[in-house]
Amino acid sequence: MASFMPFTNNNLDIFMCVLRPTVAIVDDLVDTLKHFSFFTERLGCIHSSIFKSIHGNMIIWYGAWIKRSIDNKELLQEDLFAALKNLHGMAVLVDHNFMAAYGGEASDGSPAAKFSTGDTICFSITDLPSNTKMKEQDFARTCFSIFQSYFLRMDGTISGVCLKCITKPMMINFYVWKNLQSCYSFLLRNNHRDTLQNLFHGATVFIKYDVFKVVYVSADDVSRDYYYPPHKLLENQYEVSEVLE
């Protein structure tokens, strides 16, 4: 079964965190994050996924919740951050934030980007240039316009979502690919930076890319017989895992 990321911000709250593993075998961190996914279901998470960088040393955990009020979202973020802090023995928490889906496209007309374990995905991250007078909303609109124009010319992509970070002026493009070769081909032949550089009239634009493999979605049939809340799992990591720093 597949997980998904919506094209609109109407019904779901999207949360993502970026982790840099500090353990020798990254699969141990992935297994712990699977249990973290079970834990988030108690907090109302309806589906979650884990993405593992193909070339770098990064793991992204993705979760989606039924949309809630700002106050409830802040409380949820506090609970998630408290639980993620318990991963300090296995990973460094690089970043975490809620995202708003600004828009999306799918080659089959679906209203969401669907992905399953084993799929290739790609993120591109663009920060609002510090030396531009462009307003944040105009920046978001410009990035989405470029996202749409590129998607129409992309060969091998299944779907994509343009995301806006809730707390800082940053836009993220998320793409699901038919295969890794198609992803590499697009990244090598295209340069979003030059396009944005021209639109921002000389402002310095920074774009980061990374390619990931989907290593888990919550629809996978994973045994919960050995479920521990994250803090219990890590308190007993000598017993449940052979790999430590």
Short mmCIF file of C-alpha atoms in Angstrom, two decimals:
data_model
loop_
_atom_site.label_atom_id
_atom_site.label_comp_id
_atom_site.label_asym_id
_atom_site.label_seq_id
_atom_site.Cartn_x
_atom_site.Cartn_y
_atom_site.Cartn_z
CA MET A 1 0.00 0.00 0.00
CA ALA A 2 1.06 3.60 -0.59
CA SER A 3 1.47 6.67 1.53
CA PHE A 4 0.66 10.09 0.14
CA MET A 5 1.28 13.83 0.37
CA PRO A 6 -1.67 16.13 -0.44
CA PHE A 7 -1.62 18.90 -3.03
CA THR A 8 -3.58 21.33 -0.85
CA ASN A 9 -3.38 22.57 2.72
CA ASN A 10 -7.10 22.08 3.35
CA ASN A 11 -7.32 18.79 5.23
CA LEU A 12 -3.93 17.63 6.48
CA ASP A 13 -1.09 19.04 8.56
CA ILE A 14 2.31 17.89 7.29
CA PHE A 15 5.28 17.49 9.64
CA MET A 16 8.82 16.58 8.65
CA CYS A 17 12.04 16.21 10.59
CA VAL A 18 15.58 15.77 9.29
CA LEU A 19 17.99 13.52 11.20
CA ARG A 20 21.70 12.87 10.79
CA PRO A 21 22.53 9.36 12.04
CA THR A 22 25.33 8.90 14.58
CA VAL A 23 25.14 5.10 14.72
CA ALA A 24 27.31 2.76 12.66
CA ILE A 25 24.39 0.92 11.09
CA VAL A 26 21.70 3.34 9.88
CA ASP A 27 19.10 0.57 9.65
CA ASP A 28 18.97 0.55 13.45
CA LEU A 29 17.85 4.18 13.40
CA VAL A 30 15.31 3.35 10.68
CA ASP A 31 13.90 0.54 12.85
CA THR A 32 13.64 2.92 15.81
CA LEU A 33 11.82 5.48 13.65
CA LYS A 34 9.33 2.79 12.65
CA HIS A 35 8.48 2.43 16.33
CA PHE A 36 8.35 6.21 16.57
CA SER A 37 5.72 6.05 13.79
CA PHE A 38 3.67 3.65 15.93
CA PHE A 39 3.98 6.11 18.82
CA THR A 40 2.75 9.04 16.69
CA GLU A 41 -0.44 7.15 15.90
CA ARG A 42 -1.37 7.75 19.54
CA LEU A 43 -1.01 11.46 18.75
CA GLY A 44 -3.38 11.16 15.78
CA CYS A 45 -0.91 10.60 12.93
CA ILE A 46 -2.85 8.97 10.09
CA HIS A 47 0.17 7.90 8.04
CA SER A 48 3.94 8.30 8.12
CA SER A 49 7.01 7.49 6.06
CA ILE A 50 10.78 7.31 6.32
CA PHE A 51 13.12 8.53 3.58
CA LYS A 52 16.82 7.59 3.48
CA SER A 53 19.33 9.69 1.52
CA ILE A 54 20.97 7.69 -1.26
CA HIS A 55 24.27 9.61 -1.28
CA GLY A 56 24.30 11.64 1.93
CA ASN A 57 23.95 10.86 5.60
CA MET A 58 20.38 12.03 6.21
CA ILE A 59 17.07 10.50 7.21
CA ILE A 60 13.72 12.29 6.86
CA TRP A 61 10.66 11.27 8.85
CA TYR A 62 7.33 12.40 7.36
CA GLY A 63 3.95 12.38 9.08
CA ALA A 64 0.45 13.70 8.31
CA TRP A 65 -2.36 14.61 10.70
CA ILE A 66 -5.97 15.65 10.23
CA LYS A 67 -5.86 19.45 10.21
CA ARG A 68 -6.09 21.04 13.65
CA SER A 69 -6.10 24.49 15.26
CA ILE A 70 -2.90 26.49 15.68
CA ASP A 71 -2.88 25.89 19.45
CA ASN A 72 -3.33 22.14 19.02
CA LYS A 73 -0.64 22.09 16.35
CA GLU A 74 1.80 23.78 18.73
CA LEU A 75 1.03 21.23 21.43
CA LEU A 76 1.55 18.43 18.91
CA GLN A 77 4.89 19.86 17.88
CA GLU A 78 5.99 19.99 21.53
CA ASP A 79 5.07 16.32 21.99
CA LEU A 80 6.88 15.32 18.80
CA PHE A 81 9.99 17.30 19.67
CA ALA A 82 10.07 15.79 23.17
CA ALA A 83 9.90 12.29 21.69
CA LEU A 84 12.50 13.04 19.02
CA LYS A 85 14.93 14.29 21.67
CA ASN A 86 15.05 10.70 22.90
CA LEU A 87 16.85 9.80 19.67
CA HIS A 88 19.95 11.73 20.76
CA GLY A 89 21.92 8.51 21.18
CA MET A 90 21.27 7.50 17.58
CA ALA A 91 20.95 10.72 15.57
CA VAL A 92 21.25 14.49 15.57
CA LEU A 93 17.99 16.34 14.97
CA VAL A 94 18.99 18.76 12.20
CA ASP A 95 15.61 20.38 11.59
CA HIS A 96 11.90 19.87 12.21
CA ASN A 97 8.87 21.82 11.08
CA PHE A 98 5.30 21.81 9.83
CA MET A 99 4.82 22.35 6.10
CA ALA A 100 1.87 23.66 4.12
CA ALA A 101 1.13 22.10 0.73
CA TYR A 102 1.13 25.02 -1.72
CA GLY A 103 0.14 22.96 -4.76
CA GLY A 104 1.04 19.86 -6.71
CA GLU A 105 0.91 17.93 -9.96
CA ALA A 106 0.49 14.26 -10.89
CA SER A 107 0.92 12.61 -14.27
CA ASP A 108 -2.20 10.49 -13.69
CA GLY A 109 -4.38 13.33 -12.41
CA SER A 110 -4.34 12.18 -8.78
CA PRO A 111 -5.03 14.79 -6.05
CA ALA A 112 -1.95 13.74 -4.06
CA ALA A 113 1.60 12.46 -4.52
CA LYS A 114 1.61 8.72 -3.78
CA PHE A 115 4.71 6.74 -2.87
CA SER A 116 5.55 3.28 -1.54
CA THR A 117 8.54 1.57 0.04
CA GLY A 118 11.31 1.29 -2.56
CA ASP A 119 10.32 4.40 -4.54
CA THR A 120 12.81 7.12 -5.49
CA ILE A 121 12.00 10.64 -4.33
CA CYS A 122 13.81 13.95 -4.54
CA PHE A 123 13.74 17.18 -2.53
CA SER A 124 14.86 20.61 -3.67
CA ILE A 125 14.97 23.37 -1.05
CA THR A 126 15.02 27.09 -1.82
CA ASP A 127 15.40 29.85 0.78
CA LEU A 128 14.12 33.38 0.21
CA PRO A 129 17.28 35.36 -0.70
CA SER A 130 18.35 37.69 2.10
CA ASN A 131 19.30 40.42 -0.37
CA THR A 132 15.93 40.70 -2.12
CA LYS A 133 12.95 42.95 -1.44
CA MET A 134 10.51 40.32 -2.65
CA LYS A 135 7.74 39.56 -0.13
CA GLU A 136 7.44 36.04 1.22
CA GLN A 137 4.06 35.42 -0.43
CA ASP A 138 5.41 36.58 -3.80
CA PHE A 139 8.42 34.30 -3.28
CA ALA A 140 6.10 31.33 -2.63
CA ARG A 141 4.00 32.14 -5.68
CA THR A 142 7.10 32.45 -7.88
CA CYS A 143 8.53 29.14 -6.68
CA PHE A 144 5.24 27.37 -7.33
CA SER A 145 5.01 28.85 -10.81
CA ILE A 146 8.48 27.51 -11.61
CA PHE A 147 7.54 24.14 -10.09
CA GLN A 148 4.54 23.90 -12.41
CA SER A 149 6.47 24.91 -15.53
CA TYR A 150 9.23 22.39 -14.80
CA PHE A 151 6.82 19.56 -14.02
CA LEU A 152 5.26 19.82 -17.46
CA ARG A 153 8.70 19.27 -19.02
CA MET A 154 9.96 16.57 -16.65
CA ASP A 155 10.36 13.07 -18.06
CA GLY A 156 10.04 10.21 -15.60
CA THR A 157 8.35 11.97 -12.71
CA ILE A 158 5.11 10.54 -11.33
CA SER A 159 4.02 13.41 -9.10
CA GLY A 160 5.26 16.37 -7.13
CA VAL A 161 4.26 18.75 -4.34
CA CYS A 162 5.38 22.30 -3.69
CA LEU A 163 5.60 22.89 0.08
CA LYS A 164 5.90 26.08 2.11
CA CYS A 165 7.62 25.99 5.48
CA ILE A 166 5.34 27.36 8.22
CA THR A 167 7.96 29.17 10.34
CA LYS A 168 10.54 30.43 7.84
CA PRO A 169 10.69 31.69 4.23
CA MET A 170 11.61 28.42 2.60
CA MET A 171 10.03 26.43 -0.23
CA ILE A 172 10.49 22.71 -0.80
CA ASN A 173 9.76 20.77 -3.97
CA PHE A 174 9.03 17.08 -3.44
CA TYR A 175 9.05 14.73 -6.44
CA VAL A 176 8.23 11.04 -6.85
CA TRP A 177 10.11 9.39 -9.74
CA LYS A 178 9.55 6.31 -11.88
CA ASN A 179 13.17 5.29 -11.27
CA LEU A 180 16.51 6.61 -10.08
CA GLN A 181 17.86 7.08 -13.61
CA SER A 182 15.05 9.50 -14.51
CA CYS A 183 15.76 11.54 -11.40
CA TYR A 184 19.49 11.80 -12.16
CA SER A 185 18.79 12.72 -15.76
CA PHE A 186 16.57 15.63 -14.74
CA LEU A 187 18.97 16.96 -12.09
CA LEU A 188 21.93 16.87 -14.49
CA ARG A 189 20.10 18.61 -17.34
CA ASN A 190 18.24 21.33 -15.45
CA ASN A 191 19.20 24.17 -13.16
CA HIS A 192 16.45 25.77 -11.07
CA ARG A 193 19.00 28.17 -9.64
CA ASP A 194 19.59 30.02 -12.93
CA THR A 195 15.85 30.40 -13.47
CA LEU A 196 15.27 31.78 -9.97
CA GLN A 197 18.37 33.97 -10.20
CA ASN A 198 16.89 35.75 -13.21
CA LEU A 199 13.51 36.22 -11.52
CA PHE A 200 15.06 37.67 -8.37
CA HIS A 201 17.02 40.24 -10.37
CA GLY A 202 20.51 39.60 -9.11
CA ALA A 203 19.68 38.34 -5.62
CA THR A 204 21.78 35.39 -4.48
CA VAL A 205 19.73 32.19 -4.62
CA PHE A 206 20.68 29.02 -2.75
CA ILE A 207 19.13 25.67 -3.67
CA LYS A 208 19.84 22.30 -2.05
CA TYR A 209 19.06 18.95 -3.68
CA ASP A 210 19.01 15.44 -2.29
CA VAL A 211 17.75 12.11 -3.60
CA PHE A 212 16.13 9.62 -1.22
CA LYS A 213 14.82 6.10 -1.19
CA VAL A 214 11.51 5.46 0.57
CA VAL A 215 12.43 2.81 3.17
CA TYR A 216 9.14 2.65 5.07
CA VAL A 217 5.50 3.72 4.89
CA SER A 218 3.07 3.12 7.75
CA ALA A 219 0.90 0.97 5.49
CA ASP A 220 3.69 -1.64 5.43
CA ASP A 221 3.03 -4.85 7.35
CA VAL A 222 5.49 -4.33 10.22
CA SER A 223 5.10 -6.44 13.36
CA ARG A 224 4.13 -4.45 16.44
CA ASP A 225 4.76 -7.34 18.84
CA TYR A 226 7.98 -5.65 19.91
CA TYR A 227 6.60 -2.14 20.15
CA TYR A 228 8.13 0.19 22.72
CA PRO A 229 7.48 3.91 23.04
CA PRO A 230 10.58 5.75 21.71
CA HIS A 231 11.92 6.62 25.17
CA LYS A 232 11.61 3.01 26.35
CA LEU A 233 13.18 1.73 23.15
CA LEU A 234 16.20 3.96 23.59
CA GLU A 235 16.51 3.37 27.32
CA ASN A 236 16.86 -0.33 26.48
CA GLN A 237 18.83 0.00 23.25
CA TYR A 238 21.55 -2.25 24.60
CA GLU A 239 18.94 -5.00 24.70
CA VAL A 240 17.05 -4.31 21.48
CA SER A 241 19.97 -3.21 19.31
CA GLU A 242 23.55 -4.38 18.96
CA VAL A 243 24.77 -1.18 17.38
CA LEU A 244 25.66 1.93 19.38
CA GLU A 245 28.07 4.78 18.90
#
